[in-house]
PDB file of C-alpha atoms in Angstrom:
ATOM      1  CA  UNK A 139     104.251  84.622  79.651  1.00  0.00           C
ATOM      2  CA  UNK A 140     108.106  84.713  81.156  1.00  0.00           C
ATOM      3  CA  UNK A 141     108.771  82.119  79.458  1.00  0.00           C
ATOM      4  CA  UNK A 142     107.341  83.410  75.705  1.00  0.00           C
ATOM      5  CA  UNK A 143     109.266  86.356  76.116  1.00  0.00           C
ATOM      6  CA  UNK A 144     112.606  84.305  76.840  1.00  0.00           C
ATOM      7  CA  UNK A 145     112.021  82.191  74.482  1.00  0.00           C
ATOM      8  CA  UNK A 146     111.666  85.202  71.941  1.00  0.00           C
ATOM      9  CA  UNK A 147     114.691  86.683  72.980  1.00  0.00           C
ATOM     10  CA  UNK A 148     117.164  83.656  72.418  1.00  0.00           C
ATOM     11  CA  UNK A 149     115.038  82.242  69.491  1.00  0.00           C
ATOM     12  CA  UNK A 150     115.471  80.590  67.284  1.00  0.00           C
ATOM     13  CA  UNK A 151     118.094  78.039  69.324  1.00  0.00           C
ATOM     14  CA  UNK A 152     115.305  76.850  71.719  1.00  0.00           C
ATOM     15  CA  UNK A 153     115.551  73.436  72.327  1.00  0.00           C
ATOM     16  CA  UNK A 154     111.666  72.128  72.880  1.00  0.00           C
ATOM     17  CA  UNK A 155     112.307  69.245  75.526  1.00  0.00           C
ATOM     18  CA  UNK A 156     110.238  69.712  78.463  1.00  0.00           C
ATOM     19  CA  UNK A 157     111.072  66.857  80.753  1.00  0.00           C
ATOM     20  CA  UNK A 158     113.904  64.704  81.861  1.00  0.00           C
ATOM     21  CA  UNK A 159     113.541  61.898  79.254  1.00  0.00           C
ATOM     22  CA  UNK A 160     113.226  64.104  76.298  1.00  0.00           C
ATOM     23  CA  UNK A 161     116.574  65.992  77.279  1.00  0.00           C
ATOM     24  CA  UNK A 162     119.288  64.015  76.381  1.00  0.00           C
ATOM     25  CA  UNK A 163     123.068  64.400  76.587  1.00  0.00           C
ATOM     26  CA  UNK A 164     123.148  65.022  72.455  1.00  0.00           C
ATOM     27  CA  UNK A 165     120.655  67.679  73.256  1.00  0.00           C
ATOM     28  CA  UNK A 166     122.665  69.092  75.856  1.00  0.00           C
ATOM     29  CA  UNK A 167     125.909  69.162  74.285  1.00  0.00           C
ATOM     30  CA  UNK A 168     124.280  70.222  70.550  1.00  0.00           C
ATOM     31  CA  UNK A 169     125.630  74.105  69.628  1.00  0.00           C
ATOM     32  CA  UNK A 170     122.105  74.633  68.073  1.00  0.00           C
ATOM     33  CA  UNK A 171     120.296  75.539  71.408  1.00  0.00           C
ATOM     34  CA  UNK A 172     121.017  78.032  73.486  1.00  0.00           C
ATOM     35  CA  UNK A 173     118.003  78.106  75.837  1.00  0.00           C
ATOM     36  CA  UNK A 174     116.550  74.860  77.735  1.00  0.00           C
ATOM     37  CA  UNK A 175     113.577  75.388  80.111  1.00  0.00           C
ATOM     38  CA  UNK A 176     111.155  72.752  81.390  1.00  0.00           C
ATOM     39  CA  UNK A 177     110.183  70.370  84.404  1.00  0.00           C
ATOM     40  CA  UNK A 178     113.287  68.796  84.965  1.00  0.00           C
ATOM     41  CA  UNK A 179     114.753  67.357  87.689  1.00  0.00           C
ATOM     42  CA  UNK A 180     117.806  68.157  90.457  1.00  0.00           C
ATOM     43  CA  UNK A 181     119.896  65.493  88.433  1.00  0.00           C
ATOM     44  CA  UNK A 182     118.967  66.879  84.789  1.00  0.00           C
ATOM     45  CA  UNK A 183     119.902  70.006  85.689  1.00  0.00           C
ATOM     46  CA  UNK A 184     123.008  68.925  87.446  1.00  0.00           C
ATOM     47  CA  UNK A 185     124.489  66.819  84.226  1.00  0.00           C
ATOM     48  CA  UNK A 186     123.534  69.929  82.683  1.00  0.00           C
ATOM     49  CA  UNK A 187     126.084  71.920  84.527  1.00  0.00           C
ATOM     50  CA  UNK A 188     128.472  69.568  84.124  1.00  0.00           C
ATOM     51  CA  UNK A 189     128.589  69.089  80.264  1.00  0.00           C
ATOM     52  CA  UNK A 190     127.918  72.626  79.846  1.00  0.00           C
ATOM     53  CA  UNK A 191     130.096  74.500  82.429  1.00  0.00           C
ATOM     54  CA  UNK A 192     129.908  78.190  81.455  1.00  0.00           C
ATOM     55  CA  UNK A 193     125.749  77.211  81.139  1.00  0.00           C
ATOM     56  CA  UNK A 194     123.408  79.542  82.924  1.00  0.00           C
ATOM     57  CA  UNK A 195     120.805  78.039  85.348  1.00  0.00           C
ATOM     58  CA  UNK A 196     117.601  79.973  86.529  1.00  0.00           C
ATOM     59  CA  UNK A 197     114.781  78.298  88.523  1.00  0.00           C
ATOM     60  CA  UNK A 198     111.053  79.691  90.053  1.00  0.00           C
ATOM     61  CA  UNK A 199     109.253  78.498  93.496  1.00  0.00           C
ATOM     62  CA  UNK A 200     106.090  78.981  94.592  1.00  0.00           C
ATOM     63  CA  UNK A 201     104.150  79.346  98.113  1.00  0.00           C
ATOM     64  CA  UNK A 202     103.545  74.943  98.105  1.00  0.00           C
ATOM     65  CA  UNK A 203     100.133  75.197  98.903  1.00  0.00           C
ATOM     66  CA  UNK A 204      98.963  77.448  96.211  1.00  0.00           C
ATOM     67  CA  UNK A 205     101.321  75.032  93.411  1.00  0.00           C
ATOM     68  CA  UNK A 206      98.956  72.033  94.607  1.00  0.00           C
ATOM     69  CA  UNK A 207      95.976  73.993  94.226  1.00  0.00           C
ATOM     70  CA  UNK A 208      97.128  75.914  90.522  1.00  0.00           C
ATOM     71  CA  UNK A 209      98.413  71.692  89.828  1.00  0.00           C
ATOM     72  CA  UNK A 210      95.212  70.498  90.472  1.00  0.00           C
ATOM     73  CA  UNK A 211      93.326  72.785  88.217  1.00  0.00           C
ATOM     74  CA  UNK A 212      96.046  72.101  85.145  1.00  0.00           C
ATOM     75  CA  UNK A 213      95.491  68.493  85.787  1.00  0.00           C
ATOM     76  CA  UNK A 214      91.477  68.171  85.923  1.00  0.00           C
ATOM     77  CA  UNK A 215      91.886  70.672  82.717  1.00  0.00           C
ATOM     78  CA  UNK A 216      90.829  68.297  79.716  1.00  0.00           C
ATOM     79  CA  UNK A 217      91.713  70.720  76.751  1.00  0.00           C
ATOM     80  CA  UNK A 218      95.240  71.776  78.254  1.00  0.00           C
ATOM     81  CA  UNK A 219      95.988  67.647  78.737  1.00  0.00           C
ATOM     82  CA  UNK A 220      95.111  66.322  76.172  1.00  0.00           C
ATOM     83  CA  UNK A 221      97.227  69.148  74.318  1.00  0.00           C
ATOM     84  CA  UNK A 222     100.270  68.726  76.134  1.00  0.00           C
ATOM     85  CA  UNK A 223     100.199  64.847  75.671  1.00  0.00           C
ATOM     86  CA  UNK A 224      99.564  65.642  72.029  1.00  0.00           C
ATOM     87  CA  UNK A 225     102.550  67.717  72.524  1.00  0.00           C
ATOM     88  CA  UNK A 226     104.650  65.243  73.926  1.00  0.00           C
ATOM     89  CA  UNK A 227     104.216  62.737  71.576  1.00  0.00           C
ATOM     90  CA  UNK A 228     105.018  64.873  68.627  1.00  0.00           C
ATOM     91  CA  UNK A 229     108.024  65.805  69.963  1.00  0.00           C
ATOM     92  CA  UNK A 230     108.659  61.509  70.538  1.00  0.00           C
ATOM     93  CA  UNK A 231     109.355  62.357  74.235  1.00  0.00           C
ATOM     94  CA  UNK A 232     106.627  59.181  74.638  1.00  0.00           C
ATOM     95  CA  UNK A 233     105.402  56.446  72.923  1.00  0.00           C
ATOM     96  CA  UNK A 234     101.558  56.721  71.269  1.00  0.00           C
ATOM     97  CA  UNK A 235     100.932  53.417  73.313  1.00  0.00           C
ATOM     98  CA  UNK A 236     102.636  55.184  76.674  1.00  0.00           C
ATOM     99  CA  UNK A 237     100.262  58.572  75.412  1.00  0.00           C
ATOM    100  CA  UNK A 238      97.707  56.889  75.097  1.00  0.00           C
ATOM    101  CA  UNK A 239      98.242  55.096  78.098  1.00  0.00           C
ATOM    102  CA  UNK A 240      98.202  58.232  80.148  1.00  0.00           C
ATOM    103  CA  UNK A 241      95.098  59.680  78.042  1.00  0.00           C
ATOM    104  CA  UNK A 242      93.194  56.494  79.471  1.00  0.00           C
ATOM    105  CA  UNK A 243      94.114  57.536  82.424  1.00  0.00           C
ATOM    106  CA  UNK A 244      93.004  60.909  82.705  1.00  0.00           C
ATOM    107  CA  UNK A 245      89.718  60.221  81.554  1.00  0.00           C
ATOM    108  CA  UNK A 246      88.511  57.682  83.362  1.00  0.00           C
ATOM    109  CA  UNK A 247      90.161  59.100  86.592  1.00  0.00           C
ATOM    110  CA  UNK A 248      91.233  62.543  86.711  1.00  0.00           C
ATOM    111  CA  UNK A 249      89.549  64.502  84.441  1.00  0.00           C
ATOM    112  CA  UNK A 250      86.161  65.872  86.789  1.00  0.00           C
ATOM    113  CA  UNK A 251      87.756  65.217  90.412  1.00  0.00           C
ATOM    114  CA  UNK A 252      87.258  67.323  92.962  1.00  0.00           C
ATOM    115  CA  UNK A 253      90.197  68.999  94.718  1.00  0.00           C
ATOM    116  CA  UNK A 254      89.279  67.228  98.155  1.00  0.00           C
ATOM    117  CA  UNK A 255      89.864  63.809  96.253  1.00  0.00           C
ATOM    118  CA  UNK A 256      92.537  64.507  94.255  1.00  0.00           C
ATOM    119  CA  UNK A 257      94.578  65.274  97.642  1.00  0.00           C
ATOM    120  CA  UNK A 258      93.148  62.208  98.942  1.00  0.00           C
ATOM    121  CA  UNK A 259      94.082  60.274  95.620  1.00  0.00           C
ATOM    122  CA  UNK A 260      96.622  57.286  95.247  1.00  0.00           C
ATOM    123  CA  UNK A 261      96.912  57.320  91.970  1.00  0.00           C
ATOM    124  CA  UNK A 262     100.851  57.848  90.952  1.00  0.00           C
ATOM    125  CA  UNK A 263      99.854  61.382  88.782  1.00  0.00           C
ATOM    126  CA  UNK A 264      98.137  62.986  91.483  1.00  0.00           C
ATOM    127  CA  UNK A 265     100.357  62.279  94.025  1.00  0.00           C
ATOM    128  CA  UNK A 266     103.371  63.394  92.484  1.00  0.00           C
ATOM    129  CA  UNK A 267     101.387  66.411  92.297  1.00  0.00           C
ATOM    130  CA  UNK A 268     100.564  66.968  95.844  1.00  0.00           C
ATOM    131  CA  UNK A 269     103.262  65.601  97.852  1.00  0.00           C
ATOM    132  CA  UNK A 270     106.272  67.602  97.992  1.00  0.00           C
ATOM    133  CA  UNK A 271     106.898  68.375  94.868  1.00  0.00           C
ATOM    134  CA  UNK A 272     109.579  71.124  94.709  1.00  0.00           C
ATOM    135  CA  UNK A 273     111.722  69.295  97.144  1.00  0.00           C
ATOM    136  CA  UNK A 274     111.487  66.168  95.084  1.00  0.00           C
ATOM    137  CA  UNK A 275     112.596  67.691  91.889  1.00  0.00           C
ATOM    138  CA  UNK A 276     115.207  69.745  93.458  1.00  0.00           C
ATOM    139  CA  UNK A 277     117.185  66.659  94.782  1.00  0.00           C
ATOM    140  CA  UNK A 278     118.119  63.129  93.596  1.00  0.00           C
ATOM    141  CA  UNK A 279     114.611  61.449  93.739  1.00  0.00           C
ATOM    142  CA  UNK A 280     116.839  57.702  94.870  1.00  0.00           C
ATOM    143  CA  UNK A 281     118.363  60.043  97.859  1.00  0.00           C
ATOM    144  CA  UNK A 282     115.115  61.348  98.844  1.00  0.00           C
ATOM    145  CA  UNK A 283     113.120  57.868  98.846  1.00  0.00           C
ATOM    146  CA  UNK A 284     116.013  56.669 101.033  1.00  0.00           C
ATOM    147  CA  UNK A 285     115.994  59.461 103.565  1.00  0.00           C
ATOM    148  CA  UNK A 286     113.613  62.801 103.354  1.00  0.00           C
ATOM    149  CA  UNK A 287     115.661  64.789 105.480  1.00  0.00           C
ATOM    150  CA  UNK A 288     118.832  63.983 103.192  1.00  0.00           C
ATOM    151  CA  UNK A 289     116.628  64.947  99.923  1.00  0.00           C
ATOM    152  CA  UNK A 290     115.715  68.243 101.576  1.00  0.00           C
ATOM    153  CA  UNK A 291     119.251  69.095 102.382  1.00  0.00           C
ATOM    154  CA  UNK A 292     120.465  68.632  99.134  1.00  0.00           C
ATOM    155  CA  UNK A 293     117.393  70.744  97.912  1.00  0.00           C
ATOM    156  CA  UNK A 294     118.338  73.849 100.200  1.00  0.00           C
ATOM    157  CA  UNK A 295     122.221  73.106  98.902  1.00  0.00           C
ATOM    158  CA  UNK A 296     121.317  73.084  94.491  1.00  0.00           C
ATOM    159  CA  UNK A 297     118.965  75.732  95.348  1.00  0.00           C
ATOM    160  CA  UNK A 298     121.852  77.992  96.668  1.00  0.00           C
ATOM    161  CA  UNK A 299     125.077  76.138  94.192  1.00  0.00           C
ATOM    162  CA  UNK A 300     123.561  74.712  91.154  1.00  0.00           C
ATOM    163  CA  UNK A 301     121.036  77.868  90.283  1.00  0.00           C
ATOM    164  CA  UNK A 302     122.923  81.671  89.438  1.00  0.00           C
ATOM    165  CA  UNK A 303     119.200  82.126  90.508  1.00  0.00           C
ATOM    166  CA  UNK A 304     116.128  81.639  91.767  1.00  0.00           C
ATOM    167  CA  UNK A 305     112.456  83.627  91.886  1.00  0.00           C
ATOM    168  CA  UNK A 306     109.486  83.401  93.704  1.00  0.00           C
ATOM    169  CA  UNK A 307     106.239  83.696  92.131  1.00  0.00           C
ATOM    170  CA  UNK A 308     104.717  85.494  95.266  1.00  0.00           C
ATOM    171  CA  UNK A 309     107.698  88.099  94.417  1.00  0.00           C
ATOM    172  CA  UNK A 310     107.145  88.252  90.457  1.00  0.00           C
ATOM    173  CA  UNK A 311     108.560  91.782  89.604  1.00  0.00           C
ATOM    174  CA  UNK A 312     111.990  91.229  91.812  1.00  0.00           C
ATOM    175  CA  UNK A 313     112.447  87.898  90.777  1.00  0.00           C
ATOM    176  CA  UNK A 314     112.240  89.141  87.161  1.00  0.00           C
ATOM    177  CA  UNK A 315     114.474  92.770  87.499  1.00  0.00           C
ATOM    178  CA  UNK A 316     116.838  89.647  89.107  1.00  0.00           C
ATOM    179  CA  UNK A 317     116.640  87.322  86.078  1.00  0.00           C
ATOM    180  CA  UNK A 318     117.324  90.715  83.893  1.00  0.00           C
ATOM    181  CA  UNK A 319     120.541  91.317  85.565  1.00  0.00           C
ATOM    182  CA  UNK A 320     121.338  87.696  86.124  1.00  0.00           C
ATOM    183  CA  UNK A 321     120.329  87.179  82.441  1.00  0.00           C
ATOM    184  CA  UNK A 322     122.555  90.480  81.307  1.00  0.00           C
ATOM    185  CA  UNK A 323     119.028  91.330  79.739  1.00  0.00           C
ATOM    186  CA  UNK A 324     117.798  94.783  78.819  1.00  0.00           C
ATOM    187  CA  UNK A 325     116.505  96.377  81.991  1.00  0.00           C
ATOM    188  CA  UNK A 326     112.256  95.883  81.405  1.00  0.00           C
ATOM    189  CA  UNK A 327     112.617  92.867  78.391  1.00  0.00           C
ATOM    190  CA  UNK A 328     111.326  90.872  81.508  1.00  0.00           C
ATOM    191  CA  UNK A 329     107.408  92.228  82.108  1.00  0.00           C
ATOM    192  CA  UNK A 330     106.098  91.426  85.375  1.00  0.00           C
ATOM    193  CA  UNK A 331     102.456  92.458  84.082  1.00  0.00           C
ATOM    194  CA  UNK A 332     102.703  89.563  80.884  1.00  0.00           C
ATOM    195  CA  UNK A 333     101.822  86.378  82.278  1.00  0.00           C
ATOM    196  CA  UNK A 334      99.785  83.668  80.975  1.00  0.00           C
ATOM    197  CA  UNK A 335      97.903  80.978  83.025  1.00  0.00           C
ATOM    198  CA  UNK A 336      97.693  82.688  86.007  1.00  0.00           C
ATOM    199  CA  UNK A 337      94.604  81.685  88.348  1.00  0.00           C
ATOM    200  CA  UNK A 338      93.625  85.052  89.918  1.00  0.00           C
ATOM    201  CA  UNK A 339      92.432  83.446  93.265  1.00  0.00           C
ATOM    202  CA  UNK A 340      88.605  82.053  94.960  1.00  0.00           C
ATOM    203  CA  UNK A 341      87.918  78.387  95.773  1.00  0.00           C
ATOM    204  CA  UNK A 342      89.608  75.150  94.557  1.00  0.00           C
ATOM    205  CA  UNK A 343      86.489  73.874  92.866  1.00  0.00           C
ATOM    206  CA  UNK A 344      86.996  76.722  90.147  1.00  0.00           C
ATOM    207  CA  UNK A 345      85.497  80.321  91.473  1.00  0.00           C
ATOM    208  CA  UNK A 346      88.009  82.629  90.143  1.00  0.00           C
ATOM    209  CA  UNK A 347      86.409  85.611  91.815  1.00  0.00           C
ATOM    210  CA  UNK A 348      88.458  86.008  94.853  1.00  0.00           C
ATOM    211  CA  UNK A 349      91.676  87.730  95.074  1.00  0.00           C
ATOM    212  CA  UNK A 350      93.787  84.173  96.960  1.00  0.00           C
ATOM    213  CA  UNK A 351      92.540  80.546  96.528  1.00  0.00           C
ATOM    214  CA  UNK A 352      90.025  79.200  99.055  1.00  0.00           C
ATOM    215  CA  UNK A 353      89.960  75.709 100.706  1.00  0.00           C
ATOM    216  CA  UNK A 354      88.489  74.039 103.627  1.00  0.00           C
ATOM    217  CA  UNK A 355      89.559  73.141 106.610  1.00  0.00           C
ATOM    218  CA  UNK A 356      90.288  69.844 106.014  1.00  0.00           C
ATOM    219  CA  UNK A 357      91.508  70.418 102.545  1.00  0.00           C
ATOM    220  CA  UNK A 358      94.072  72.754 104.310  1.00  0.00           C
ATOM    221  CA  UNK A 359      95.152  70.090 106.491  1.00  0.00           C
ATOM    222  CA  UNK A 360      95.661  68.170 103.720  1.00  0.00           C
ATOM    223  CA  UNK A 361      97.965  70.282 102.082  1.00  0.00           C
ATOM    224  CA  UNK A 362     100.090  71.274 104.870  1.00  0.00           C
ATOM    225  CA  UNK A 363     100.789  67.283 105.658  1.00  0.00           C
ATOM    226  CA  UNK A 364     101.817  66.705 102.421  1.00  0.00           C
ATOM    227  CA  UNK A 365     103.592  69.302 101.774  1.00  0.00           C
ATOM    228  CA  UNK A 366     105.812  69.675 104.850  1.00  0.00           C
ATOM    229  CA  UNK A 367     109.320  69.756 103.254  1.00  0.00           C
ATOM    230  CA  UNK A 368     108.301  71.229 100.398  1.00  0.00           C
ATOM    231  CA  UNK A 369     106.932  74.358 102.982  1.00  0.00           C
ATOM    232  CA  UNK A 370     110.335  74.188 104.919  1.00  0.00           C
ATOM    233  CA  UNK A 371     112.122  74.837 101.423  1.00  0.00           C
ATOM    234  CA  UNK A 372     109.887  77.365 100.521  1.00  0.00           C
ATOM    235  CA  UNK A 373     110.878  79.157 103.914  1.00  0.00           C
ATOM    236  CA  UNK A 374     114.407  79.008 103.399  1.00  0.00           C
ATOM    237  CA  UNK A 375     114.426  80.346  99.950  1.00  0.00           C
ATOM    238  CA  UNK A 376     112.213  83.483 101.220  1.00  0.00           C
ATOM    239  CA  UNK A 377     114.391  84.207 104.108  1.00  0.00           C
ATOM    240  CA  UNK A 378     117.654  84.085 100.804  1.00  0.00           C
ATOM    241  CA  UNK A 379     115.264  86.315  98.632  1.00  0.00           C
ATOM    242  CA  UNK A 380     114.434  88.722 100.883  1.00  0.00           C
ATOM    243  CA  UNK A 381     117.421  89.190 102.786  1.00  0.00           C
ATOM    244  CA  UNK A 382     119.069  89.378  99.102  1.00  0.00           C
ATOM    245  CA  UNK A 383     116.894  91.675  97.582  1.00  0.00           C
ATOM    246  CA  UNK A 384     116.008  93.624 100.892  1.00  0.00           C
ATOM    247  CA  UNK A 385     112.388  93.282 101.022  1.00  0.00           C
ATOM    248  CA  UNK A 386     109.408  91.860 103.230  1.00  0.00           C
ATOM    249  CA  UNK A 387     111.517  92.205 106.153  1.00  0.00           C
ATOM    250  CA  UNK A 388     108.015  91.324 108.323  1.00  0.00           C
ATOM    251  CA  UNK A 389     108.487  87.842 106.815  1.00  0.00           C
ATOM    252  CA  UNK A 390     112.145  87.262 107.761  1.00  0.00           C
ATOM    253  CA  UNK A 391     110.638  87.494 111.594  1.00  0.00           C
ATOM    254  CA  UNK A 392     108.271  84.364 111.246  1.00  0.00           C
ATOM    255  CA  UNK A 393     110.313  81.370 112.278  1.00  0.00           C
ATOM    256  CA  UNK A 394     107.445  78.762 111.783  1.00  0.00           C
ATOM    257  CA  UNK A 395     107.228  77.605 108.397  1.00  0.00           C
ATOM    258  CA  UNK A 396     103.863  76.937 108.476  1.00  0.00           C
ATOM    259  CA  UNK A 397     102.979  80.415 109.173  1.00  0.00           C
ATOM    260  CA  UNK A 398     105.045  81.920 106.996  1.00  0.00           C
ATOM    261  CA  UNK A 399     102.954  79.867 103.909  1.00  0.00           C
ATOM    262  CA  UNK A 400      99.511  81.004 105.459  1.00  0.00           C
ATOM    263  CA  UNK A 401     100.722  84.590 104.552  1.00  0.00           C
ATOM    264  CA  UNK A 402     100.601  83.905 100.901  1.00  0.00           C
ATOM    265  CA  UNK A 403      98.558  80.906 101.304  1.00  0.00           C
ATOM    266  CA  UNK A 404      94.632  80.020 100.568  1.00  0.00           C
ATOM    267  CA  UNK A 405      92.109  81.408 103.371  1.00  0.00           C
ATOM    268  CA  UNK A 406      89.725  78.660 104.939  1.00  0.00           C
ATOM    269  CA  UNK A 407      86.006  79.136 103.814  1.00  0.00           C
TER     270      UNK A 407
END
């Protein structure tokens, strides 16, 4: 995956923290690590900048609709969480009672749900899955519970300020020849052809035969409500990409957001 092969190439000062709580400041500041990556917020990452001011920030986006969908199938995927909270723990980002906790969770809830009910879901994991996601992480999460349009702002702003810069996963192999030179990495160190855990398309209950995800109608509907900031976000960083990197100039001539997704989006079955 991208991330194995960056990980090889500044190893051994990898710090393993994958989330917000498990990155502290001592972490941050400590000369051993050289190389942070994870799910951390707009806030992490801008205390990062600011204790480490020469540091380096790179950050990926994805078409929203197809991140719920590739969320969804991580999440309902027993083996992968159960490993990851295994992982966790380990590493003391949580508590065995908070792991376990979670685990109790998962299996009396999650684990076996279909797509249409996990978007339809209430419970705190799956909707901070489903609803916005990108945007949320991207800005102060008090800011954007106070006012949306404030949090999305501030998303389009770090996006643009607090990142040297930024892929798309619809756009793998110029977002990584980007990272190379952003990086100051040997031209092809960066493989767009090496990835792990990627779902190669068909419907959201788990056919993987099709070449894009498939949904119905009402799942689709689903999606785009929930997801309408995050889909204005992921229309503004396009429009930077491809204007920067001078491609898909058919894309730069869709104005609705909406329709710009669909391009790159699941089809309706």
């Amino acid at each position: 995956s991208l991330l194995a092969r960056l990980r090889w190439r500044f190893w051994p000062s990898c710090e393993g923290a994958r989330y917000d709580y498990e990155l502290s400041e001592k972490k941050i500041r400590s000369r051993l690590f050289r190389f942070y990556h994870g799910h951390f917020t707009g806030a992490k990452v801008q205390q990062f900048t600011e204790l480490v001011p020469n540091g380096v920030v790179i950050t990926f986006l994805r078409n929203p609709l197809n991140r719920v969908i590739s969320h969804y199938h991580n999440r309902v995927d027993k083996t992968r969480i159960l490993k990851e909270l295994a992982r966790t723990e380990s590493r003391g980002g949580v508590s065995a009672e908070k792991a376990r906790a979670k685990r109790e969770i998962y299996e009396s809830d999650i684990f076996g749900m279909s797509f249409l009910d996990y978007l339809e879901s209430e419970i705190p994991i799956c909707r901070d899955s489903y609803k916005n996601r990108q945007t949320r992480y991207l800005t102060d999460i008090e800011t954007f519970r106070q006012s949306h349009e404030e949090g999305l702002a501030i998303a389009k702003e770090r996006l643009q300020s607090l990142c040297l810069d930024f892929g798309l996963t619809e756009f793998m192999a110029e977002s990584l020849r980007s990272f190379e030179a952003s990086l100051r990495l040997k031209p092809g160190t960066l493989d767009p052809n090496y990835r792990r855990n990627v779902f190669s398309g068909g419907s959201a209950s788990g056919n993987r035969t099709a070449k894009r995800y498939t949904v119905t109608q009402k799942e689709l509907d689903l999606l785009v409500d929930r997801n309408r900031l995050d889909i204005d976000l992921y229309a503004f960083a396009v429009r930077l990409f491809c204007e920067k990197h001078g491609c898909s100039p058919e894309l730069l001539a869709i104005d609705d957001p909406v329709e710009l997704v669909l391009q790159s989006g699941p089809s309706v079955e």
